[in-house]
GROMACS .gro file of C-alpha atoms in nm:
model
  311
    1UNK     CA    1   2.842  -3.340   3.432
    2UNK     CA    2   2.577  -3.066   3.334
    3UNK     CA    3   2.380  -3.011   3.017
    4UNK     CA    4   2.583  -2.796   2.920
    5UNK     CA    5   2.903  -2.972   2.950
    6UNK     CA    6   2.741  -3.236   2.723
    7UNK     CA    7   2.817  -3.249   2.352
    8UNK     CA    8   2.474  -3.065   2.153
    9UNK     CA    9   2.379  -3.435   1.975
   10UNK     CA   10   2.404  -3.627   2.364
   11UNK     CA   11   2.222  -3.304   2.504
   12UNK     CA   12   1.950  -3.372   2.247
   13UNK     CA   13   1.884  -3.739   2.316
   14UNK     CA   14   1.898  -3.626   2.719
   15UNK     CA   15   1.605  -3.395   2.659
   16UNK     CA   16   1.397  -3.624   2.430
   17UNK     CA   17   1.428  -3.948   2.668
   18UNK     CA   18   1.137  -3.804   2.883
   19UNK     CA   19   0.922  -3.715   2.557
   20UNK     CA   20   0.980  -4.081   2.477
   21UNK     CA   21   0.902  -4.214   2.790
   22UNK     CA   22   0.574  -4.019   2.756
   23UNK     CA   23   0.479  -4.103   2.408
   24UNK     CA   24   0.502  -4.482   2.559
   25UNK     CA   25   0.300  -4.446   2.812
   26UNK     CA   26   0.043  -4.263   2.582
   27UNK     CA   27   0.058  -4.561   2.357
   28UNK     CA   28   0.017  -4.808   2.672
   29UNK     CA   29  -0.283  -4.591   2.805
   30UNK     CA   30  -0.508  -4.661   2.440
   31UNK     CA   31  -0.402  -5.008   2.500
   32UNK     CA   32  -0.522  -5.031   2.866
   33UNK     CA   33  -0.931  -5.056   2.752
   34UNK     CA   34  -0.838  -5.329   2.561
   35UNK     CA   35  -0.635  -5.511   2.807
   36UNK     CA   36  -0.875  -5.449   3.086
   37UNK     CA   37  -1.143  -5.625   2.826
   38UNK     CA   38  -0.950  -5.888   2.749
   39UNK     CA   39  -0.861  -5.982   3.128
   40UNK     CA   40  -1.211  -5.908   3.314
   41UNK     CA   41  -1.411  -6.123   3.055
   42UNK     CA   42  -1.114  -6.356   2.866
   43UNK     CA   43  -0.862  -6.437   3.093
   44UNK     CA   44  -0.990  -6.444   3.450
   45UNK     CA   45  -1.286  -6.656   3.368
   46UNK     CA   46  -1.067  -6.934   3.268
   47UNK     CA   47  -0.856  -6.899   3.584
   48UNK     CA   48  -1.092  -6.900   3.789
   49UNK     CA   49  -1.254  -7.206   3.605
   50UNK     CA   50  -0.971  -7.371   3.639
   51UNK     CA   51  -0.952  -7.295   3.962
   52UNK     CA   52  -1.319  -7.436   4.070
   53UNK     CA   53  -1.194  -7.771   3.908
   54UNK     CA   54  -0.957  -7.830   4.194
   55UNK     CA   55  -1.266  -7.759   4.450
   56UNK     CA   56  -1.595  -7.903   4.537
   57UNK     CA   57  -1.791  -7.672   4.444
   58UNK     CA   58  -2.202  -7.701   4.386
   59UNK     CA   59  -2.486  -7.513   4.467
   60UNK     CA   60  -2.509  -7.573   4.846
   61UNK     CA   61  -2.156  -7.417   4.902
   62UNK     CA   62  -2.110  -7.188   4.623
   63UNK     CA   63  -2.110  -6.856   4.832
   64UNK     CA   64  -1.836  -7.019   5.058
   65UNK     CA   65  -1.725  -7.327   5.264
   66UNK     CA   66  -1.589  -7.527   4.943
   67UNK     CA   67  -1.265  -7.741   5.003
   68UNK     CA   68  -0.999  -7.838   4.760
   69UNK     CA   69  -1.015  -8.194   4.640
   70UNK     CA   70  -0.694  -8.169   4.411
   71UNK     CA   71  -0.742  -8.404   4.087
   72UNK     CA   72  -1.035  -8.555   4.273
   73UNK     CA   73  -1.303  -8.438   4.018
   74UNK     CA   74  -1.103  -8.499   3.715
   75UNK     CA   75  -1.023  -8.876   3.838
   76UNK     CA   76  -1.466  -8.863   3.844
   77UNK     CA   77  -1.490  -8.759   3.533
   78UNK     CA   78  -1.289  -8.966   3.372
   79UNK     CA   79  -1.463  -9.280   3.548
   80UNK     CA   80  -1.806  -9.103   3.450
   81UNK     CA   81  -1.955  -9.329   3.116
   82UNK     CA   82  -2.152  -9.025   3.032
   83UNK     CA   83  -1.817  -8.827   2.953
   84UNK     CA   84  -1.710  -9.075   2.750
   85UNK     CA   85  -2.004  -9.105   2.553
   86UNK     CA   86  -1.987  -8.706   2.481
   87UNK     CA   87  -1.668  -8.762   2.395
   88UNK     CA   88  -1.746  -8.973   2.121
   89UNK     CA   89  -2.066  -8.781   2.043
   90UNK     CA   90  -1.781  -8.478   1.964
   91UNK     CA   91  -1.580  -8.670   1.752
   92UNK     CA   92  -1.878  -8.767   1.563
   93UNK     CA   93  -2.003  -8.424   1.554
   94UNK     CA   94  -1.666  -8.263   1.440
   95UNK     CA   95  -1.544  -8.513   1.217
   96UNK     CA   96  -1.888  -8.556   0.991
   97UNK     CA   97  -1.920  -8.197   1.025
   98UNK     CA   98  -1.543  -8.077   0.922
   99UNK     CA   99  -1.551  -8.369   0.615
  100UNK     CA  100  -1.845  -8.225   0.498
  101UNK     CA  101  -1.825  -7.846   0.557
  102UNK     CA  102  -1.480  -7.865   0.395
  103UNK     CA  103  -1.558  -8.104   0.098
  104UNK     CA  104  -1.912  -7.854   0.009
  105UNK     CA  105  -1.738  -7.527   0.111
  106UNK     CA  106  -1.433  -7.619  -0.141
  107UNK     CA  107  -1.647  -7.717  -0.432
  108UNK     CA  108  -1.880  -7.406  -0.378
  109UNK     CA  109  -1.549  -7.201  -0.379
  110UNK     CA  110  -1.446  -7.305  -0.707
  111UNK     CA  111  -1.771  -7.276  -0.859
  112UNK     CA  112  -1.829  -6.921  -0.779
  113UNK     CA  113  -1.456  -6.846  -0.890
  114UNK     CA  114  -1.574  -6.896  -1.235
  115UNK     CA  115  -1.765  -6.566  -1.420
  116UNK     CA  116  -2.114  -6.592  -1.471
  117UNK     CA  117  -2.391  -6.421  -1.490
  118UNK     CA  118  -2.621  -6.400  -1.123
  119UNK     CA  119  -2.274  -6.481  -0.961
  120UNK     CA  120  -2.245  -6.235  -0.688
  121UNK     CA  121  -2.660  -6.251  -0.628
  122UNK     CA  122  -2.615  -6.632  -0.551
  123UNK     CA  123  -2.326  -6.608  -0.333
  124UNK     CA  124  -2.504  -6.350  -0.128
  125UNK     CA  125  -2.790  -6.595  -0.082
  126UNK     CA  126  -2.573  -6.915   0.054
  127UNK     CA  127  -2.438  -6.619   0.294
  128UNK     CA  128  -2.753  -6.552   0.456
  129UNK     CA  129  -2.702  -6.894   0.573
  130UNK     CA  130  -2.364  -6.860   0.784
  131UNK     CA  131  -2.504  -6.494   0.891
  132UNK     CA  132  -2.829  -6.634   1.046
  133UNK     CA  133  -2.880  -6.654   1.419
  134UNK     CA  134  -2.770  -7.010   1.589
  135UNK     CA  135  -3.119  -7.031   1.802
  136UNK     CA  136  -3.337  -6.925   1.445
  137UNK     CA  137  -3.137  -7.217   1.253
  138UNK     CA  138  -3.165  -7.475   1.507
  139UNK     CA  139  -3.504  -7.357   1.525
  140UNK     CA  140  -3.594  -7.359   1.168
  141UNK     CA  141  -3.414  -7.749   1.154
  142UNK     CA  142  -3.644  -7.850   1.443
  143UNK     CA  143  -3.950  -7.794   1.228
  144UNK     CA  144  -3.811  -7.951   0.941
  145UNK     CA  145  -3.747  -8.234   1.059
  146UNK     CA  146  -4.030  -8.248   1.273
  147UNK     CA  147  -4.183  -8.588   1.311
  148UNK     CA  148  -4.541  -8.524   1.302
  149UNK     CA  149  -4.523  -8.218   1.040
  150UNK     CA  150  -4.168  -8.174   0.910
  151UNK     CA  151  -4.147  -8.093   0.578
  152UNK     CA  152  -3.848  -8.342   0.551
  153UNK     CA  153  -4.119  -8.635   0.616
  154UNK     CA  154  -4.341  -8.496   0.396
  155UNK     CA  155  -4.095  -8.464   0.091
  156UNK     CA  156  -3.991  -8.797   0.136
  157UNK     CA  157  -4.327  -8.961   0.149
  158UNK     CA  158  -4.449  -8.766  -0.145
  159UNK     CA  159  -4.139  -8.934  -0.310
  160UNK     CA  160  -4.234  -9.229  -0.191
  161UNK     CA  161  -3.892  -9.312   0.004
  162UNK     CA  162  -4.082  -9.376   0.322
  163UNK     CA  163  -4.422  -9.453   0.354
  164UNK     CA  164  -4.471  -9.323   0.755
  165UNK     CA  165  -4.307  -9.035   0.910
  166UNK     CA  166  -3.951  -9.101   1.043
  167UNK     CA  167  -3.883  -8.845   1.405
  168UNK     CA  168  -3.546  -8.764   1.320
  169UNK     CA  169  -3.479  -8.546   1.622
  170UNK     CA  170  -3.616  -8.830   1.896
  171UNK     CA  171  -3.489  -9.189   1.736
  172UNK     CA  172  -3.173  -9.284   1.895
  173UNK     CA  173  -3.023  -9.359   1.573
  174UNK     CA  174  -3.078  -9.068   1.399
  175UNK     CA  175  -3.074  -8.758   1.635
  176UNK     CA  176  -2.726  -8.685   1.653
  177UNK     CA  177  -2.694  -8.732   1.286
  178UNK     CA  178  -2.938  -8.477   1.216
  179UNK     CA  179  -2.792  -8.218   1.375
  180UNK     CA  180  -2.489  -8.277   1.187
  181UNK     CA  181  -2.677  -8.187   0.896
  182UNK     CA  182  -2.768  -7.898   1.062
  183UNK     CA  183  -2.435  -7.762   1.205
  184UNK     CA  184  -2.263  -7.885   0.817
  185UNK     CA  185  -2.566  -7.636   0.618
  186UNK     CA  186  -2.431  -7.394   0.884
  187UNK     CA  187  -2.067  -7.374   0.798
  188UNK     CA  188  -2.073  -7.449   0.418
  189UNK     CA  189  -2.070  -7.097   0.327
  190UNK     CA  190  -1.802  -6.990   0.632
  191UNK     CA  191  -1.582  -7.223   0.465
  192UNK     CA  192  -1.629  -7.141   0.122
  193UNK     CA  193  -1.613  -6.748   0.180
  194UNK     CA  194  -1.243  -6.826   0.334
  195UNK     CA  195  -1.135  -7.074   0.013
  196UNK     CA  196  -1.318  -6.839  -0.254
  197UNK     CA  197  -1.045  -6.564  -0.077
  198UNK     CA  198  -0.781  -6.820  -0.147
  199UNK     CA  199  -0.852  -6.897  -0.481
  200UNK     CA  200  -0.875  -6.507  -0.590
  201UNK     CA  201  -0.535  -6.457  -0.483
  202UNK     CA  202  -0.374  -6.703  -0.679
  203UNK     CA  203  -0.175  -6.573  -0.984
  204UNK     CA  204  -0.347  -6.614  -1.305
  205UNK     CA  205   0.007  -6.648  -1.450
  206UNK     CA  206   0.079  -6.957  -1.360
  207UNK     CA  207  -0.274  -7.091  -1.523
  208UNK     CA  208  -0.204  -6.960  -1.834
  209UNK     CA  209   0.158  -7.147  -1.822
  210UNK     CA  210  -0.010  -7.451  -1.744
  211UNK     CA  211  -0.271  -7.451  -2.017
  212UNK     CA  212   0.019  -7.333  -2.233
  213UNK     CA  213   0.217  -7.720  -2.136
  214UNK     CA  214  -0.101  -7.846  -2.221
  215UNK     CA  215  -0.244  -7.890  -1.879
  216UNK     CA  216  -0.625  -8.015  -1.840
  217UNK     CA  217  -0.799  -7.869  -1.510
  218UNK     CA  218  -0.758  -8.188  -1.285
  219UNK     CA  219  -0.406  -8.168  -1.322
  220UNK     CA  220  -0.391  -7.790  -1.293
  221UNK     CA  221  -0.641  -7.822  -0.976
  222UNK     CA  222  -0.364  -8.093  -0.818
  223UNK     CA  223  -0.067  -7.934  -0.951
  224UNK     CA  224  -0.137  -7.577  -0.902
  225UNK     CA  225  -0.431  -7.514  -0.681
  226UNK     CA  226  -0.382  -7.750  -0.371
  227UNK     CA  227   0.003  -7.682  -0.326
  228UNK     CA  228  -0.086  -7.277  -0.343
  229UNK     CA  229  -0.398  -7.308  -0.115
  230UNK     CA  230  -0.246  -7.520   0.138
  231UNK     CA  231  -0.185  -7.219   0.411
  232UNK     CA  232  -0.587  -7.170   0.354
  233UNK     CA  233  -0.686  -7.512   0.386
  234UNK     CA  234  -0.512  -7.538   0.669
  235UNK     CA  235  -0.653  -7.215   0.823
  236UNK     CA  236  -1.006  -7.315   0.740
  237UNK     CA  237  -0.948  -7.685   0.888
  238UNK     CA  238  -0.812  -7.577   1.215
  239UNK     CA  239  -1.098  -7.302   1.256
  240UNK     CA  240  -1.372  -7.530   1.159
  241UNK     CA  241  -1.248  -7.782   1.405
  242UNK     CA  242  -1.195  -7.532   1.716
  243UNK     CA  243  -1.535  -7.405   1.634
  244UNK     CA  244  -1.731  -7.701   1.593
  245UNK     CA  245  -1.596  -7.860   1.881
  246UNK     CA  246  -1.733  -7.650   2.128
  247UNK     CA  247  -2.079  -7.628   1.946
  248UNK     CA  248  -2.335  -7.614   2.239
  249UNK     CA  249  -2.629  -7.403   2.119
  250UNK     CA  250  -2.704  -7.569   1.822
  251UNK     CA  251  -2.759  -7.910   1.933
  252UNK     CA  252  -2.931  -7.728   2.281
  253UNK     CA  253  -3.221  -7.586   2.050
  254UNK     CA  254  -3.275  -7.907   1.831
  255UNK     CA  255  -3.232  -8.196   2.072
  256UNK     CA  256  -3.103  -8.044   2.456
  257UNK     CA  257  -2.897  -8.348   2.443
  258UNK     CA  258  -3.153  -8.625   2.400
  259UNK     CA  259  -3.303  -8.885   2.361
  260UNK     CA  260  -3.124  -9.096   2.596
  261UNK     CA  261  -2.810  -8.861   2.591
  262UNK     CA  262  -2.714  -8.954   2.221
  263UNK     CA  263  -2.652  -8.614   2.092
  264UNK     CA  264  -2.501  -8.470   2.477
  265UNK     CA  265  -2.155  -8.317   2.344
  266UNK     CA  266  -1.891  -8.257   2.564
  267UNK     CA  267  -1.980  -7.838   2.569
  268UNK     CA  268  -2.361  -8.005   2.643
  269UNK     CA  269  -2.236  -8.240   2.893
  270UNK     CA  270  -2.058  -7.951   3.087
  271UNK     CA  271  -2.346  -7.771   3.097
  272UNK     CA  272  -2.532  -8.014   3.230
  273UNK     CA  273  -2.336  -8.081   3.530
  274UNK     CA  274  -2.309  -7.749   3.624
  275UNK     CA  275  -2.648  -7.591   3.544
  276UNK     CA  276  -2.903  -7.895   3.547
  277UNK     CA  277  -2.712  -8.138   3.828
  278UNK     CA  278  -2.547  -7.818   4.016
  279UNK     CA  279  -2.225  -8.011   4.043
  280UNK     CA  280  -2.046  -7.678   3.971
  281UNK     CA  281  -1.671  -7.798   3.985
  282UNK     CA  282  -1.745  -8.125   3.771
  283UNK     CA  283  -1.898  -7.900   3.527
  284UNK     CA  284  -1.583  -7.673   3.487
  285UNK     CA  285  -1.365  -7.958   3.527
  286UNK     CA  286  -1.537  -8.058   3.192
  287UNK     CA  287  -1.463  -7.683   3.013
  288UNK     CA  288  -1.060  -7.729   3.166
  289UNK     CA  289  -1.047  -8.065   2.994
  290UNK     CA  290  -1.224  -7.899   2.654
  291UNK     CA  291  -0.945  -7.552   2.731
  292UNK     CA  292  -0.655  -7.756   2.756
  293UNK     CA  293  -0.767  -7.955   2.400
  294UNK     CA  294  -0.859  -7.648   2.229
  295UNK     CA  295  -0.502  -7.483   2.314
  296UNK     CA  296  -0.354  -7.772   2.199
  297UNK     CA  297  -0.489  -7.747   1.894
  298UNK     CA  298  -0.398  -7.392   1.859
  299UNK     CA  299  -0.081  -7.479   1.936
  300UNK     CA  300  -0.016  -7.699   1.682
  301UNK     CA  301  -0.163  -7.472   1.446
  302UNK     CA  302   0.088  -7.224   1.547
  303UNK     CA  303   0.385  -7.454   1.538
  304UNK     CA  304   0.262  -7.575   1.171
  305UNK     CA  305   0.181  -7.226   0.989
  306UNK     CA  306   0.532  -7.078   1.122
  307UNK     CA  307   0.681  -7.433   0.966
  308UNK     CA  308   0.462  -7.347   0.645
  309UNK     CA  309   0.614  -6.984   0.645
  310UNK     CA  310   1.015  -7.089   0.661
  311UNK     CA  311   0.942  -7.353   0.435
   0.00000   0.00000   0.00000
């Protein structure tokens, strides 16, 4: 049947199919920089990570001759103390550092939702925080809490809390602490930016209701404010986490993972491996194990807010 032996509406939609099939291959063809991105320097570095775990791989054989060893390296580092140590140096890390972050962020959030005057000029100066380089604030945290000329020490003897300088960065027992301190002055304002968002958005409708019943703020904070900010909190929580998880250049500047290995995180611990020992394919089985926790996590993140949305 010819064009012309089709009815005009059915001629029309013959002619415009190839228009269409054009305009979506326009639309692909602004996409393809992006994808191209996203592939070369996203996805086929963690194939191909993943993909060295299964081999041996170090620095004798990297240009060639490596074998496959199957779940030979993972079996290693499980048996390895060291990774289990990092391990537990992460969950030390995250947890004091997502408690804390949170907790400070939250209360910073409500404070600056209230109107005063020098508001907006004090917010701006807890930002500079958060918007500093990693390398100058591990730096600047180094010197402060220098042994022999921190100003920490020096504070604290002029307050007569100690009496001889403490070295916060090189005792055992307090290394990996201190750059918890660090990595939690780093996030407050991240997480308060996100809540103080939150917060804005909530209807001042339902305040005035509340104060109307006769409502005091604790009960308008647990009644009102917590049930409405829950899709933030959660946000925050889950990003916080992922991030400070994989922290590696913080704790690289301040301590590079000493003394005695107390403060080697698992990112530190890969890194390690594959750059210090040369044991390439123990260091990327490492960053697989960290990749398959971190999309876990995402996962469940996923699974939660889309539960939070048809609730």
């Amino acid at each position: 049947m010819t064009d012309q032996a089709l009815p005009k509406t059915e001629r029309a939609v013959s002619k415009s199919a190839p228009g269409r099939i054009r305009a979506g291959w326009t639309n692909y063809m602004f996409v393809l920089p992006g994808g191209l991105f996203v592939i070369s320097f996203l996805i086929f570095p963690i194939l191909y990570n993943i993909w060295i775990s299964f081999q041996d791989v170090t620095l004798m054989n990297l240009k060639g001759g490596h074998r496959f060893v199957g779940w030979d390296n993972y079996t290693k580092v499980f048996a390895d103390p060291l990774f289990m140590d990092s391990v537990r140096h992460s969950l030390f890390f995250t947890a004091g550092s997502l408690v804390f972050q949170f907790g400070l962020g939250f209360a910073l959030a409500l404070f600056f939702h209230r109107r005063f005057p020098g508001r907006d000029l004090m917010r701006s100066l807890i930002l500079l925080g958060w918007m500093m380089p990693i390398v100058i604030t591990g730096t600047l945290f180094k010197w402060i809490l220098s042994g022999d000329s921190g100003v920490f020490n020096h504070l604290l003897i002029m307050l007569g809390l100690i009496d001889k300088p403490v070295f916060w960065l090189t005792d055992q027992g307090t290394a990996l602490t201190a750059a918890t301190i660090a990595n939690i002055w780093i996030g407050i304002p991240f997480n308060m930016l996100i809540l103080l968002a939150g917060l804005q958005a909530l209807p001042d409708q339902l305040y005035e209701a509340a104060k109307i019943d006769g409502a005091g703020r604790f009960r308008q904070f647990m009644q009102i404010t917590v049930p409405l900010m829950r899709p933030t909190i959660f946000i925050v929580l889950m990003l916080v986490l992922i991030y400070t998880f994989k922290v590696f250049d913080l704790i690289f500047v301040m301590t590079g993972g000493g003394p005695v290995n107390v403060t080697t995180v698992l990112p530190l611990f890969a890194y390690k491996l594959a750059f210090t020992n040369y044991e390439i394919s123990m260091g990327s089985t490492v960053a697989s194990l960290m990749f398959v926790f971190l999309i876990t996590l995402a996962s469940v993140y996923l699974w939660m807010s889309r539960k939070e949305e048809k609730s």
